Short mmCIF file of C-alpha atoms in Angstrom, two decimals:
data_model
loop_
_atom_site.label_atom_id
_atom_site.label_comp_id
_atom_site.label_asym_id
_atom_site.label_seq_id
_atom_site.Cartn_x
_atom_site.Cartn_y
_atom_site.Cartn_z
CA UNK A 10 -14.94 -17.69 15.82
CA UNK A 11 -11.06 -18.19 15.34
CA UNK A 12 -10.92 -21.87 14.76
CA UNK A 13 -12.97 -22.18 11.46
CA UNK A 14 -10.66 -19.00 10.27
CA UNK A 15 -7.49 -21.22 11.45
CA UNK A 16 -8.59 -24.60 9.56
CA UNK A 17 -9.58 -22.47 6.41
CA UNK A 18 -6.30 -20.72 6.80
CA UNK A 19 -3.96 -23.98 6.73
CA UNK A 20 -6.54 -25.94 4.40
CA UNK A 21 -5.28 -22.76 1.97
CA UNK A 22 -1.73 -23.59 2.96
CA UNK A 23 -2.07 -27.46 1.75
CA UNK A 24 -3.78 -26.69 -0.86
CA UNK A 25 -0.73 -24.44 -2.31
CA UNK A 26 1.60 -27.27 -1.28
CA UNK A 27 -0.67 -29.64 -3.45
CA UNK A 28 -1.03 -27.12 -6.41
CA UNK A 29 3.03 -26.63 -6.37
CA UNK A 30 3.64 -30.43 -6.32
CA UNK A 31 1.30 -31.55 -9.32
CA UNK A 32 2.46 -28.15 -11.44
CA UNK A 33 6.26 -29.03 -10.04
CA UNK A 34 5.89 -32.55 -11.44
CA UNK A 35 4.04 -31.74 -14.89
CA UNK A 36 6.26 -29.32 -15.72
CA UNK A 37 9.83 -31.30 -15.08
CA UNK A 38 8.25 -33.56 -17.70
CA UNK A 39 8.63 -31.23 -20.26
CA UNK A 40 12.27 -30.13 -19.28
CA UNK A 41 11.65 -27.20 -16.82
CA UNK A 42 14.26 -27.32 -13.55
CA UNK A 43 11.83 -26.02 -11.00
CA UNK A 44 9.15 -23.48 -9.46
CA UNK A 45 8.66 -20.39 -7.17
CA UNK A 46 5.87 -19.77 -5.23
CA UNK A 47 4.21 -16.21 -4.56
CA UNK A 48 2.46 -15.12 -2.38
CA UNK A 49 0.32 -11.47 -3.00
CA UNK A 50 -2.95 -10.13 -2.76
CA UNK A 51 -3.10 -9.11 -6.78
CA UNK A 52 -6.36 -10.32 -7.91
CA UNK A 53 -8.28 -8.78 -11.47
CA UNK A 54 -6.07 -6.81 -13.69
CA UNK A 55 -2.92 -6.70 -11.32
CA UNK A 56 -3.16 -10.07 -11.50
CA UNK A 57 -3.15 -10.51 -14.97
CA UNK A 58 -0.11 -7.85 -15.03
CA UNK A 59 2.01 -9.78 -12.93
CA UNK A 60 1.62 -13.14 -14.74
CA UNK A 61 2.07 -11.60 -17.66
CA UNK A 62 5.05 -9.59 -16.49
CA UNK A 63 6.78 -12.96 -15.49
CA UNK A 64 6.23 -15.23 -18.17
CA UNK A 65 9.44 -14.47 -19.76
CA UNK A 66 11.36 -14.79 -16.79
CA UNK A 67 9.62 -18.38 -16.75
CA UNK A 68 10.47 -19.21 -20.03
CA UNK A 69 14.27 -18.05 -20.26
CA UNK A 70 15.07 -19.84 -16.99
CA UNK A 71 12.49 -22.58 -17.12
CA UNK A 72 11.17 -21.67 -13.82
CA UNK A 73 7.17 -21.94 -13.38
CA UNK A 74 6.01 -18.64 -10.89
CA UNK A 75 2.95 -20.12 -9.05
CA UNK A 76 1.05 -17.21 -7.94
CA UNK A 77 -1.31 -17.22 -4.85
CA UNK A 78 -3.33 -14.52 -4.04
CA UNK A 79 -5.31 -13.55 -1.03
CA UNK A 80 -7.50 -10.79 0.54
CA UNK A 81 -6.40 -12.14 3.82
CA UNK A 82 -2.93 -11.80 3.30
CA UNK A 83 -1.91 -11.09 6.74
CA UNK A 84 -3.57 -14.08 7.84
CA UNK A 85 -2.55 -16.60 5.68
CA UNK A 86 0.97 -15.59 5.94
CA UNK A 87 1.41 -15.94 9.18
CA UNK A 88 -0.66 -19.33 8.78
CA UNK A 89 1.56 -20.80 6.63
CA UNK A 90 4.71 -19.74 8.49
CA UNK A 91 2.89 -21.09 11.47
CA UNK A 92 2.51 -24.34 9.58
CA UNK A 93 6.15 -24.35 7.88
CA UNK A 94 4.61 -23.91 4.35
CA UNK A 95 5.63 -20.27 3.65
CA UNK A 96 5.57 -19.26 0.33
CA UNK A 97 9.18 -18.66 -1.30
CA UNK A 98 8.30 -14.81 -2.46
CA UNK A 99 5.37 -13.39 -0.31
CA UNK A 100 4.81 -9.25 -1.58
CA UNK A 101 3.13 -7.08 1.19
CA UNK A 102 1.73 -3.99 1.31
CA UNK A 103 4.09 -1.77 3.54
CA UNK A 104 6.90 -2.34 5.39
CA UNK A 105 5.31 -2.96 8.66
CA UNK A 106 5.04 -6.19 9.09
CA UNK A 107 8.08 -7.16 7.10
CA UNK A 108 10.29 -5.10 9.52
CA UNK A 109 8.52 -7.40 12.69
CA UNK A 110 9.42 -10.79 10.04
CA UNK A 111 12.65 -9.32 9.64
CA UNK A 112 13.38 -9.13 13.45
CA UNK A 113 12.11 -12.56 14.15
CA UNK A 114 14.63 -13.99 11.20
CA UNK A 115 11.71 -14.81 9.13
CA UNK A 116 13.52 -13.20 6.01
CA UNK A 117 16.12 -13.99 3.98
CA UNK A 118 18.71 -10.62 3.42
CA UNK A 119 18.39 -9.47 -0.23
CA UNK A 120 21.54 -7.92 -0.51
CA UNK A 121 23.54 -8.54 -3.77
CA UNK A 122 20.53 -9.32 -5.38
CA UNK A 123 20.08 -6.24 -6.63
CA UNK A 124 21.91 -2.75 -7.46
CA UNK A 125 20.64 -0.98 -4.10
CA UNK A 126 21.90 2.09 -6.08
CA UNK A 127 19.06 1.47 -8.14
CA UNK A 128 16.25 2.50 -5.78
CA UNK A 129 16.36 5.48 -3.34
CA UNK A 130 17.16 4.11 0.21
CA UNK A 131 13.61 5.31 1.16
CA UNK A 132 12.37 2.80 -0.68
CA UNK A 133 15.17 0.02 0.28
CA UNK A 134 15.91 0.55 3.85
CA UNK A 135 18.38 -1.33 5.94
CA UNK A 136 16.68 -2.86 9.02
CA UNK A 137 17.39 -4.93 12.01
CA UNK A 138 17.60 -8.46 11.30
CA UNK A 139 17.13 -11.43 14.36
CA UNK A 140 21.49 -11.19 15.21
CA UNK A 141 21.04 -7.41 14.98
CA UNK A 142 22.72 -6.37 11.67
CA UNK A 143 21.08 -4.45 9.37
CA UNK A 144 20.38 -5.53 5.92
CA UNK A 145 18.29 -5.11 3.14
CA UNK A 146 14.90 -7.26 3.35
CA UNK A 147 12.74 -5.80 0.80
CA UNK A 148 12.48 -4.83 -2.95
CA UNK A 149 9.19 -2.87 -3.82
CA UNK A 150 7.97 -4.37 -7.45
CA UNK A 151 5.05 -1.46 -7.44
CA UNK A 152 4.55 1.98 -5.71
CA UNK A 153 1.48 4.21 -5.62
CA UNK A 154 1.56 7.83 -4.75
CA UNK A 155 -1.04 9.31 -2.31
CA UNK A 156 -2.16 13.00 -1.05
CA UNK A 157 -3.32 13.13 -4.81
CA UNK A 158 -6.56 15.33 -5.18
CA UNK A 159 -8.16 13.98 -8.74
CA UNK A 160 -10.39 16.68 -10.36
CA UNK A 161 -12.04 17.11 -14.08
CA UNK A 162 -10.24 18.77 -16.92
CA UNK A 163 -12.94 21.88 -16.59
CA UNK A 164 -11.44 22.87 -12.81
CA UNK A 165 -8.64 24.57 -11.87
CA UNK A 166 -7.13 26.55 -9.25
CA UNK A 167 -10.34 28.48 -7.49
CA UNK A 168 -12.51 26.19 -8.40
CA UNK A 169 -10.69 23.17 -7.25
CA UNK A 170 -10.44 25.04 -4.10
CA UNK A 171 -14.43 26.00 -3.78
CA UNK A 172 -15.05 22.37 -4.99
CA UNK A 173 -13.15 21.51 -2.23
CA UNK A 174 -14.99 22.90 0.26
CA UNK A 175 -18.19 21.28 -0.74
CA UNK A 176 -18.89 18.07 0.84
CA UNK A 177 -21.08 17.31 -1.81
CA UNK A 178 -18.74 17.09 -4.34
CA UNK A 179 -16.35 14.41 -2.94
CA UNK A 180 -16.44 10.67 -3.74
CA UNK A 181 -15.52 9.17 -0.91
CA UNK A 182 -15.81 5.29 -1.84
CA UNK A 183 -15.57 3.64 1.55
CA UNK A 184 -16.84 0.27 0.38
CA UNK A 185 -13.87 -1.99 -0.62
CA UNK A 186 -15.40 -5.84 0.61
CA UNK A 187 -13.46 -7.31 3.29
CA UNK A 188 -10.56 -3.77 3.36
CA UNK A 189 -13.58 -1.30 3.63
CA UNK A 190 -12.69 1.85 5.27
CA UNK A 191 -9.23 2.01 3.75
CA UNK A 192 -9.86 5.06 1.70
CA UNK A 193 -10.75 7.29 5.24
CA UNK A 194 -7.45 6.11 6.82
CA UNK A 195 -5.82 7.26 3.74
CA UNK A 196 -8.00 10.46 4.48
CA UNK A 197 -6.99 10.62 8.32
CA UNK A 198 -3.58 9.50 7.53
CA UNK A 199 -2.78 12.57 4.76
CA UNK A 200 -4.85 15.37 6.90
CA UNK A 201 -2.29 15.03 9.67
CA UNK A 202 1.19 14.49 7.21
CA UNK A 203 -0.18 17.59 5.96
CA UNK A 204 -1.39 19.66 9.28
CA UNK A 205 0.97 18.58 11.88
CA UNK A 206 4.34 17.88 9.54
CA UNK A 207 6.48 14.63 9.00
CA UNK A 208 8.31 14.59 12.23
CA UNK A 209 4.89 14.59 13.96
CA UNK A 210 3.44 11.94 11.65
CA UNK A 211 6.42 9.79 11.70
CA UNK A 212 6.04 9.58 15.51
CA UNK A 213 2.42 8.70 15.58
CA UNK A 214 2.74 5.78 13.06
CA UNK A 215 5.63 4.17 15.06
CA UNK A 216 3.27 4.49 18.09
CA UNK A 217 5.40 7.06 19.57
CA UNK A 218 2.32 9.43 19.75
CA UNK A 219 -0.81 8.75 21.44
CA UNK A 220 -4.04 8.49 19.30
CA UNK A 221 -5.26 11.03 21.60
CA UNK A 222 -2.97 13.68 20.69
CA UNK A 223 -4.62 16.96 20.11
CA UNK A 224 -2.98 16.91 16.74
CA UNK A 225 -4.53 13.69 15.54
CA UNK A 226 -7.77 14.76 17.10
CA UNK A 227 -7.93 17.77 14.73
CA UNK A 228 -7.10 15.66 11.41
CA UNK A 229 -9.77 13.07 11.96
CA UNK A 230 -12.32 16.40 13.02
CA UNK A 231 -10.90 18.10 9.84
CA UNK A 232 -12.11 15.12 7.28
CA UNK A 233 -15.32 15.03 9.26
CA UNK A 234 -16.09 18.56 8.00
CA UNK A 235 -14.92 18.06 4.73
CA UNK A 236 -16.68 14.66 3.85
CA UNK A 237 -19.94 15.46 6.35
CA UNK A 238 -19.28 13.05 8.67
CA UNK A 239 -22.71 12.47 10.49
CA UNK A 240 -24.80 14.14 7.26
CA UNK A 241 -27.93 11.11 7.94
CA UNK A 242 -28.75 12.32 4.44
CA UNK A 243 -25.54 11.50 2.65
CA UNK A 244 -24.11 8.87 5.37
CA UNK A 245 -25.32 6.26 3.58
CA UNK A 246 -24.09 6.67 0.32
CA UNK A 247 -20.30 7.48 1.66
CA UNK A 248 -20.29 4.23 3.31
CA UNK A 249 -21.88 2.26 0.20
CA UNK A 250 -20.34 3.92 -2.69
CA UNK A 251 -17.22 1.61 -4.07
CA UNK A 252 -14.74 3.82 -5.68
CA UNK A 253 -13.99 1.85 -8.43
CA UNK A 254 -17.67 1.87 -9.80
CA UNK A 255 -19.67 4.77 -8.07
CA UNK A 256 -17.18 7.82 -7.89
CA UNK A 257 -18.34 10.11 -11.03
CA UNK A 258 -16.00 12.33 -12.83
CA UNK A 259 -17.16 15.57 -12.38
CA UNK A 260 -16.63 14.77 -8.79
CA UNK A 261 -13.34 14.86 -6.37
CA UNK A 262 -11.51 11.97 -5.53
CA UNK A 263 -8.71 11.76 -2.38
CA UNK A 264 -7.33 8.70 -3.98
CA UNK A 265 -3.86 7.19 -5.10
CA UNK A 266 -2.05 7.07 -8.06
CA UNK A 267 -4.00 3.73 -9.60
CA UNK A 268 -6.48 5.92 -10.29
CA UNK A 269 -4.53 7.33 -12.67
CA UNK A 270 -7.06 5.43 -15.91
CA UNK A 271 -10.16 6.32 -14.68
CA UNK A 272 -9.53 10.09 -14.85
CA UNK A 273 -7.56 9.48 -18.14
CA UNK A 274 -10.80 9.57 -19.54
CA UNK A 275 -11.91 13.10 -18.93
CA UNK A 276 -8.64 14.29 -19.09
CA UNK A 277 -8.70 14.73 -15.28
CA UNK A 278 -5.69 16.06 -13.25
CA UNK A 279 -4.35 16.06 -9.84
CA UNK A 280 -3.23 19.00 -7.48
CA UNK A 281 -1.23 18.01 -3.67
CA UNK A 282 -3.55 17.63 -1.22
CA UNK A 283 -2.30 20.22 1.00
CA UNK A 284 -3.98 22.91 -1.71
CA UNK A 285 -7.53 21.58 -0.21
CA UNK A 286 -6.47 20.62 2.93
CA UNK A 287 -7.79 23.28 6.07
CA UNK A 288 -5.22 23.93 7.84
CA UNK A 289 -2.13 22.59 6.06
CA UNK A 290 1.29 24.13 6.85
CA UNK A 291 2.75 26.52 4.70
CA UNK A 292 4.75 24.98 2.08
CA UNK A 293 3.69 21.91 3.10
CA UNK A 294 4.96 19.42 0.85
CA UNK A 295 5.30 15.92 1.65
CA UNK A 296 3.70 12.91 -0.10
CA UNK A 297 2.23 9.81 0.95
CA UNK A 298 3.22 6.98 -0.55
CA UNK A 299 2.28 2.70 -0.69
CA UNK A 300 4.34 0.13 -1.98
CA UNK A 301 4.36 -3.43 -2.71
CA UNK A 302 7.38 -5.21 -1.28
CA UNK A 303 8.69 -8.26 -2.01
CA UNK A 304 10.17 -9.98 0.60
CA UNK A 305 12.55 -13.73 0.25
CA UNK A 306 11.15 -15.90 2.77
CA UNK A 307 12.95 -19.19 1.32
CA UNK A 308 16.27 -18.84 -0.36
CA UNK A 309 15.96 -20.90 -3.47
CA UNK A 310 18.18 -20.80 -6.25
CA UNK A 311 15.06 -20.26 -7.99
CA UNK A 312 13.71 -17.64 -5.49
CA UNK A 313 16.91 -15.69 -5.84
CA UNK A 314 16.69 -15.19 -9.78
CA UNK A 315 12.85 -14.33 -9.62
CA UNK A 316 14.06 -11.22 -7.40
CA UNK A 317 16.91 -10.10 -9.47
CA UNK A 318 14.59 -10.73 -12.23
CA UNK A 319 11.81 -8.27 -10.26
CA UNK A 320 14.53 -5.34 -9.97
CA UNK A 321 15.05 -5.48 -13.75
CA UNK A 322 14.58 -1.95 -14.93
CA UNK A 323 12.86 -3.73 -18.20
CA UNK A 324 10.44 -5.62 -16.14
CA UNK A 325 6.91 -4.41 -16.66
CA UNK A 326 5.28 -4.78 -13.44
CA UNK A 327 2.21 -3.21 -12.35
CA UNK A 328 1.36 0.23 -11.63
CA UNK A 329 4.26 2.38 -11.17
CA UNK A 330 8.06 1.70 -10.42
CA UNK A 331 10.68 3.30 -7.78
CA UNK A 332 13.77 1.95 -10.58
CA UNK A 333 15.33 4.81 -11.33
CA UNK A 334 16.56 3.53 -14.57
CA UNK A 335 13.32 2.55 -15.49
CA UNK A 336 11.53 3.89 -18.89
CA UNK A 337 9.14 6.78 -18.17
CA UNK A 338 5.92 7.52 -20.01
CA UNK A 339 6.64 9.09 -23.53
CA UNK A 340 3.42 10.28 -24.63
CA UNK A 341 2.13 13.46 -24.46
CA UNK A 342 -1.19 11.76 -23.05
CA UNK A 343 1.08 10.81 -19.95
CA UNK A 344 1.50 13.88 -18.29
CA UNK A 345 0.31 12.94 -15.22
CA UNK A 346 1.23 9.74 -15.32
CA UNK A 347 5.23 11.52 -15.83
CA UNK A 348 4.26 13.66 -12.72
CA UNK A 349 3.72 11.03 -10.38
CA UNK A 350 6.76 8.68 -11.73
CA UNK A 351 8.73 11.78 -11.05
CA UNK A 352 8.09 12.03 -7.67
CA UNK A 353 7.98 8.23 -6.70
CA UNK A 354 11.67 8.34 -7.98
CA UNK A 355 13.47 11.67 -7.19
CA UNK A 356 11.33 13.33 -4.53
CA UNK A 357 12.69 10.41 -1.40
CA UNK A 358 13.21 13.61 0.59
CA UNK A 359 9.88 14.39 0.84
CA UNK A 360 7.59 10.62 0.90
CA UNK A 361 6.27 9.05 4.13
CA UNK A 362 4.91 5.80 4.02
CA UNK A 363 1.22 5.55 4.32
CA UNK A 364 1.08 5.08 8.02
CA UNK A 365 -1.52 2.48 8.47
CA UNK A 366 0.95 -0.08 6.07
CA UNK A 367 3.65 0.61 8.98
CA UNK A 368 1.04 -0.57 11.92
CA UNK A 369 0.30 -4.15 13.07
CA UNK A 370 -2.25 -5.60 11.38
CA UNK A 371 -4.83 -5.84 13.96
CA UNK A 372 -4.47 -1.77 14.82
CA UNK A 373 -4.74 -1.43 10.72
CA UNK A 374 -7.84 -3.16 11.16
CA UNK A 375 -9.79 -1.44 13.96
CA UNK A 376 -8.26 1.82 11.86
CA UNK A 377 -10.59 0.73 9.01
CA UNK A 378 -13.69 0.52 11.42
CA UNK A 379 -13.10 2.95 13.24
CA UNK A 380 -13.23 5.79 10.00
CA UNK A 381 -16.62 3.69 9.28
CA UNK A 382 -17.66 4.30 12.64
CA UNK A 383 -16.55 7.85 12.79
CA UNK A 384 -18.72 8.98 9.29
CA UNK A 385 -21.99 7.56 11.34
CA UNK A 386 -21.26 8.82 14.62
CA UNK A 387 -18.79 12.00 14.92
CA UNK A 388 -19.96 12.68 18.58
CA UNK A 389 -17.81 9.06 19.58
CA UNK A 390 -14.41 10.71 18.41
CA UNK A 391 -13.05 10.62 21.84
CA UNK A 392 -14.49 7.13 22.48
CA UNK A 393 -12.59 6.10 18.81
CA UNK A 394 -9.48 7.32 19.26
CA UNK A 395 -9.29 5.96 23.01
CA UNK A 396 -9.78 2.40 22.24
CA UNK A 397 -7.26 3.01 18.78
CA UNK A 398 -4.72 4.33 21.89
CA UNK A 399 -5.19 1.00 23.55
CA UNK A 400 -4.38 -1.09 21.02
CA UNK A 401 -1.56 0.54 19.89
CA UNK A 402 0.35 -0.09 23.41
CA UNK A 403 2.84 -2.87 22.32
CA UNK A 404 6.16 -2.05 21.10
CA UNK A 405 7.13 -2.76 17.68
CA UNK A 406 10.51 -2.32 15.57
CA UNK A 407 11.05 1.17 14.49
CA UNK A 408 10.79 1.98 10.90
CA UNK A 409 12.25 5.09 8.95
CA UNK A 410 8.33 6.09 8.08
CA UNK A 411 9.60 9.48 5.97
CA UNK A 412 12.20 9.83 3.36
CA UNK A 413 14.93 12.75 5.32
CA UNK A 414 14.41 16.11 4.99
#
């Protein structure tokens, strides 16, 4: 089953070498000095955002950006640096794999690039290069927030809380094509942050606890009640529903931040998860957080100005910024949207990465099955977790998973 994946994987690679070549060679005809090639898994609107966001860049320094994006991003990244065709930019979700590319010497050190002043440290760690020394790998060029709770304009305090407790009224939205499942590990992920504390979730995303801990148990047993894992009558539709066309409004929604314009709309709101979370510790108060980091895989003169062009404070990129000097939201419309900028910038003592963006990718992956599994078939908990706990063995760089504090 591998090898068709591995000759689609490199025939991807070529192709981007042939695509940079002809648009390389067309546009030094008309006077341009170069390209930079991206790698991301934008697609749609974020897409569109990016391109958009970059065109200037392009035309001040006459610099094409040739954007590739995957769903398999994983995959045909370490294809292509398998096949000595990386990309010069690639942006990942998470800093778990770039810390492992970092320690093989994979990356190229971003420092002076950038005012690291700029950005909280959370968000631009020093980490272990190949020779040991610590620099700065990654810049993130979006960030979402997480343990959101999205309710309608008509709810508020009790009656988020009684909502809450009804399984019916959650949109769970576990379809998502090839990344289905995503939104329970989100679920999983959050329960525990919120239950069992940072220190506790920290160790359990850098493999340092066992899946098997009682403490994990208890947050995956915790989301079963809440959701109805095992409900035959409802099972169905919380493994079918996509949350970006089947969640209704008048329903919950444990989702991020991107979210953000679909509850616009009914002037919907958010509360911290750990108001509607059973079991969360008093004052419990830390948020979840994903980011999209870009990372320098070939040092380029070219390269080199797309990134300090990336950590301009004037750059509109997609979604929300970390950029402390960045414009926030003026209008009074933007409430929420000020809410969650303000704690993706100033609140570093209190964010955690989401956990399953710190794993390898293959334990992500059984993660995301594993949540599908688990709404089918609560009774195989045990069984779940166990074979999670086995592939979670290997050792992997450490990674500062929450902000301190």
């Amino acid at each position: 089953m591998s090898r068709p994946r591995a000759r689609t994987l490199v025939a991807a690679g070529v192709c981007l070498v042939l695509l940079v070549t002809v648009v390389a060679v067309v546009r030094l005809t008309e006077g341009w000095t170069g390209s930079v090639t991206v790698l991301a898994n934008w697609s749609g609107a974020e897409r569109e955002q990016f391109e958009r966001a970059v065109r200037p860049f392009e035309e001040e320094h006459r610099i094409d950006v040739v954007y590739q994006g995957s769903s398999a991003l994983s995959q045909v990244l370490a294809a292509d640096l398998a096949a000595g065709t990386q990309p010069d930019v690639a942006v990942l979700p998470g800093p778990g794999e770039l810390t492992a590319y970092a320690a093989e010497g994979r990356l190229r050190p971003l420092d002076g690039l950038f005012e690291a002043g700029d950005y909280d440290g959370f968000w631009v760690p020093r980490v272990a290069g190949r020779d040991g020394r610590e620099r700065t790998y990654w810049l993130p060029v979006k960030t979402g927030l997480k343990s959101m709770v999205w309710h309608g304009g008509g709810l508020s305090g009790d009656g988020i809380g009684r909502a809450a407790g009804e399984p019916d009224r959650w949109c769970v939205g576990m379809e998502s094509g090839a990344t289905s499942g995503w939104p329970g590990t989100d679920w999983v992920e959050d329960i525990l942050l919120q239950q069992a504390g940072a220190e506790v979730y920290a160790r359990w995303a850098n493999g340092d606890l066992p899946w098997t801990d009682p403490r994990v148990r208890k947050a995956w047993r915790t989301w079963g009640a809440m959701v109805g894992a095992g409900d035959r009558s409802r099972v169905g539709r919380l493994l079918q529903d996509n949350f970006a066309r089947d969640c209704p409004r008048r329903n919950l929604e444990h989702l991020g931040s991107f979210r953000d314009s679909h509850w616009k709309q009914s002037a919907g709101d958010f509360v911290h998860s750990a108001e509607v979370i059973p079991g969360a510790r008093e004052g419990a108060d830390h948020w979840e957080v994903s980011g999209d980091l870009a990372a320098l895989l070939n040092p380029t003169d070219e390269a080199r100005k797309l990134i300090r062009f990336l950590a301009d404070p004037g750059t509109r990129l997609p979604d929300f910024t970390a950029h402390r000097k960045a414009a926030a939201p003026a209008g009074p419309e933007d409430a929420p949207r000020r809410r969650i900028g303000s704690v993706l910038r100033g609140a570093e003592r209190r964010l955690c990465w989401d956990a399953s963006d710190t794993m390898p990718a293959n334990l992500r992956d059984a993660f995301h099955r594993a949540v599908l599994r688990f709404l089918v078939s609560p009774g195989e908990l045990d069984s779940l977790l166990r074979e999670l706990e086995a592939l979670s063995g290997d050792r992997r760089p450490t990674l500062p998973v929450c902000g301190g504090g």
